[in-house]
Coordinates of C-alpha atoms in Angstrom, one line a residue:
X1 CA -30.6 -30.7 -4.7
X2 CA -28.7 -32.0 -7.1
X3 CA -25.3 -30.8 -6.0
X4 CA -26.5 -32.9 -2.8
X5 CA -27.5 -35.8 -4.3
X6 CA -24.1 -36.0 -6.6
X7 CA -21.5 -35.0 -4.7
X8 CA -17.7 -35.4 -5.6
X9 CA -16.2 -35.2 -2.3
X10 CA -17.5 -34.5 1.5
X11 CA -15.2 -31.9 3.7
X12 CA -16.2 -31.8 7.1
X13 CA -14.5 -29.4 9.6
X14 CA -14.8 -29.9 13.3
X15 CA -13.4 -28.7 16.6
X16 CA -11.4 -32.0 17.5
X17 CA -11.5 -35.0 15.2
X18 CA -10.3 -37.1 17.7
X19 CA -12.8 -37.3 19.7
X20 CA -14.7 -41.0 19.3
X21 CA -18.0 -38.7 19.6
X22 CA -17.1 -36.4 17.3
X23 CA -19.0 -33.9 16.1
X24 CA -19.6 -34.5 12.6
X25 CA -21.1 -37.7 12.8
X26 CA -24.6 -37.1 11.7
X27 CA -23.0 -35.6 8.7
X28 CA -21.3 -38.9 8.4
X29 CA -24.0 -40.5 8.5
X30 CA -26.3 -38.5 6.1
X31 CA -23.3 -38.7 3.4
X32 CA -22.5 -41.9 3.7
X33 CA -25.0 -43.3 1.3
X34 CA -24.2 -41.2 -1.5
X35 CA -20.3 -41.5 -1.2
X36 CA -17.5 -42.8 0.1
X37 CA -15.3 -39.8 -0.1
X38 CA -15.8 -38.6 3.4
X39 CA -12.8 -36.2 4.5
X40 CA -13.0 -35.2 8.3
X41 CA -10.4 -32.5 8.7
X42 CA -10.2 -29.8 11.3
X43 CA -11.8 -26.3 10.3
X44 CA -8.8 -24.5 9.1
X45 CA -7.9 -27.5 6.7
X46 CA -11.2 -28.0 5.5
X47 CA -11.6 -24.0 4.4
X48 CA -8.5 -24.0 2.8
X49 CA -9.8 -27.2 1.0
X50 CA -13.1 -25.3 -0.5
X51 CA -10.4 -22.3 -1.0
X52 CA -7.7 -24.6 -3.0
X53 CA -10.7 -26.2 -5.2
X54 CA -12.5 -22.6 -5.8
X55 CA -9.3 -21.1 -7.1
X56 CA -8.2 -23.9 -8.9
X57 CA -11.7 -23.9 -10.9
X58 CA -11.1 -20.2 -11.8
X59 CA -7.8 -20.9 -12.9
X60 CA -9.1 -23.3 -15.2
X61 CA -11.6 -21.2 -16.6
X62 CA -9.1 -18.1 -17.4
X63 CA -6.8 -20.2 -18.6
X64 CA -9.3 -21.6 -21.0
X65 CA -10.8 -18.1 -21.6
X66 CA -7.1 -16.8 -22.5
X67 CA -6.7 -19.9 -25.3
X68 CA -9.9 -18.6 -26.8
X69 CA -8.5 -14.9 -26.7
X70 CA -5.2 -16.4 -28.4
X71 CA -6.9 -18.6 -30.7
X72 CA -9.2 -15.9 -31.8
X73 CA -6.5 -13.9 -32.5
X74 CA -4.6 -16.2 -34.6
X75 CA -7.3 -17.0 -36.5
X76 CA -7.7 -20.6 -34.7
X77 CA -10.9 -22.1 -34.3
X78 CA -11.1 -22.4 -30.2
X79 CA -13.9 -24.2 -29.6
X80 CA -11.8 -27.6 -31.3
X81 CA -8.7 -26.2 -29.3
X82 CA -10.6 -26.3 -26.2
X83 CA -12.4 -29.2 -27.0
X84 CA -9.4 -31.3 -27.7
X85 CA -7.8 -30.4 -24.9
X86 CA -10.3 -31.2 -22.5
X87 CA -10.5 -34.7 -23.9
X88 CA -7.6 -35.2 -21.8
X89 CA -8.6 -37.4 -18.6
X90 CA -6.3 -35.3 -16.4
X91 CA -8.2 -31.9 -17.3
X92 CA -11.7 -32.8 -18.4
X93 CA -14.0 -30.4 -19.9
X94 CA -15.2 -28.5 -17.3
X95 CA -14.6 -24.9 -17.8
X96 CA -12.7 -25.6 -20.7
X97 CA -15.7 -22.9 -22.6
X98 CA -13.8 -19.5 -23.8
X99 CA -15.8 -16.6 -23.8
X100 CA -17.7 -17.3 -20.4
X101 CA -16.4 -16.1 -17.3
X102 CA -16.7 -17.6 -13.7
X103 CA -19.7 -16.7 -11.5
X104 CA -21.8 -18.1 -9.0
X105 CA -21.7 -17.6 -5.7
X106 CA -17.9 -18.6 -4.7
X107 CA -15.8 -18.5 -7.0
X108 CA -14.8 -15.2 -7.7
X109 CA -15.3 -14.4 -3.9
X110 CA -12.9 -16.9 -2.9
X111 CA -10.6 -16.5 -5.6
X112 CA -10.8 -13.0 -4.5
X113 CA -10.1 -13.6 -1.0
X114 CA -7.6 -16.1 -1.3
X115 CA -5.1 -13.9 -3.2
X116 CA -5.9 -11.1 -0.6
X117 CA -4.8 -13.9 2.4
X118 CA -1.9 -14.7 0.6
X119 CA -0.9 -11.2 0.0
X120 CA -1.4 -10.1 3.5
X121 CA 0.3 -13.0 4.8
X122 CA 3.2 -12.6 3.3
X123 CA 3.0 -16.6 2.9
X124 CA 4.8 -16.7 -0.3
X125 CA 8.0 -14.5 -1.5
X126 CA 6.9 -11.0 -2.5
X127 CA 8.0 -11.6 -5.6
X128 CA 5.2 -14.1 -6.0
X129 CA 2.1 -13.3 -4.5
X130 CA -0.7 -14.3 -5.7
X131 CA 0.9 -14.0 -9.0
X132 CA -1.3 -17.2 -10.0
X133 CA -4.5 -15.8 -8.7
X134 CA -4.0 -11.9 -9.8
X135 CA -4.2 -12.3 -13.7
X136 CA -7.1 -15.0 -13.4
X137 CA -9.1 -12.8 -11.5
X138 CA -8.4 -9.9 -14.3
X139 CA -9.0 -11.8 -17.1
X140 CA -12.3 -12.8 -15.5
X141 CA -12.8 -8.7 -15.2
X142 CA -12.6 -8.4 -18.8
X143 CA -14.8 -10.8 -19.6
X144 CA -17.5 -9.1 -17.4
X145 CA -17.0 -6.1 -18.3
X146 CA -17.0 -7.2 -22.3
X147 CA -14.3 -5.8 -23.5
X148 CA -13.2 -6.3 -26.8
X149 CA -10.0 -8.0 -26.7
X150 CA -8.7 -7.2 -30.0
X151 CA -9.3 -3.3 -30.0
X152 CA -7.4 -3.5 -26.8
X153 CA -4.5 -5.3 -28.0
X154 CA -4.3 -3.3 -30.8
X155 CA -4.3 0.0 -29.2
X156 CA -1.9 -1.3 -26.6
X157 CA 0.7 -2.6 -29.2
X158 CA -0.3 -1.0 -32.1
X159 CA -1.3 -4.4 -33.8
X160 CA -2.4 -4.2 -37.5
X161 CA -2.0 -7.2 -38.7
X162 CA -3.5 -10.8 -36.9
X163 CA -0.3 -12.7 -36.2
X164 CA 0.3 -16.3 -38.3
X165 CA 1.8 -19.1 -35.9
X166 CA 3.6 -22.4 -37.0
X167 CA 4.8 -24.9 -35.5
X168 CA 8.7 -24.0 -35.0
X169 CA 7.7 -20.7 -33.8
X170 CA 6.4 -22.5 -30.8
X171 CA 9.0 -24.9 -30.5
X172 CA 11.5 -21.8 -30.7
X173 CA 10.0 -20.2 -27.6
X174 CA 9.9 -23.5 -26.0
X175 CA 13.5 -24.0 -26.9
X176 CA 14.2 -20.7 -25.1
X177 CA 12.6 -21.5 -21.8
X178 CA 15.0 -22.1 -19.3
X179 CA 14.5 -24.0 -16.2

């Protein structure tokens, strides 16, 4: 109910939006007093509207969930990390938590589907598909499955020691990038 009552954003799909009868107008209608963020798209657009903002969300939370693996590592406190970042109007706080994977009922299927469309598309160079969606949907995996990210990274590398970061060892990385 709630996610009825406060919605963000309304995506309609429908056969032909052109029509001055259309389809979608009851929806319109019903909508239309809890926002005015009405998008009336064709069905194609619309799905890869839910698919874009599903995949996007579990980008977000990986990412987030992969700053709390680092931080943890390097002896950071994530929760501030995470917290400061999200304090940022452009990113918000939403699924800015480490340690919690993504769930519900779409967003690991879509996430899922999505890279397996773009993969069997061919829509972007082979090189790079779903490179984006691949790693978010494994760190998701681990977090599932609980898996104890520093025993793994240590018997991958052969880690002893918990690494120390300062500030020009960022910016010396950062210096390397090339663009």
């Amino acid at each position: 109910l709630h996610d009825f009552l406060k919605v963000d954003r309304v995506v309609i799909g429908e056969d032909n939006i052109t029509l001055p009868a259309n389809s979608s107008a009851l929806l319109q209608a019903l909508y239309k007093p809890l926002t005015d963020k009405i998008i009336v798209t064709n069905y194609e657009t619309a799905e890869l509207i839910k698919y874009g903002a599903n995949c996007f969300l579990s980008l977000k939370i990986s990412y987030f969930n992969e700053i709390g693996i680092i931080c943890r590592k390097l002896g950071i406190d994530d929760k501030i990390v995470n917290h400061a970042i999200s304090l940022d109007h452009r990113i918000g706080s939403y699924g800015t938590q480490a340690g919690t994977p993504f769930g519900g009922a779409c967003l690991s299927k879509d996430t899922k589907a999505f890279a397996a469309f773009v993969r069997e598309k061919e829509i972007l160079p082979l090189d790079l598909q779903s490179d984006l969606l691949r790693p978010t949907l494994e760190i998701n995996k681990l977090l599932i499955n609980n898996i104890d990210y520093e025993h793994q990274e240590r018997k991958a590398f052969r880690i002893s020691t918990t690494a120390k970061i300062t500030y020009t060892d960022i910016q010396k990385h950062h210096n390397d990038v090339k663009f």
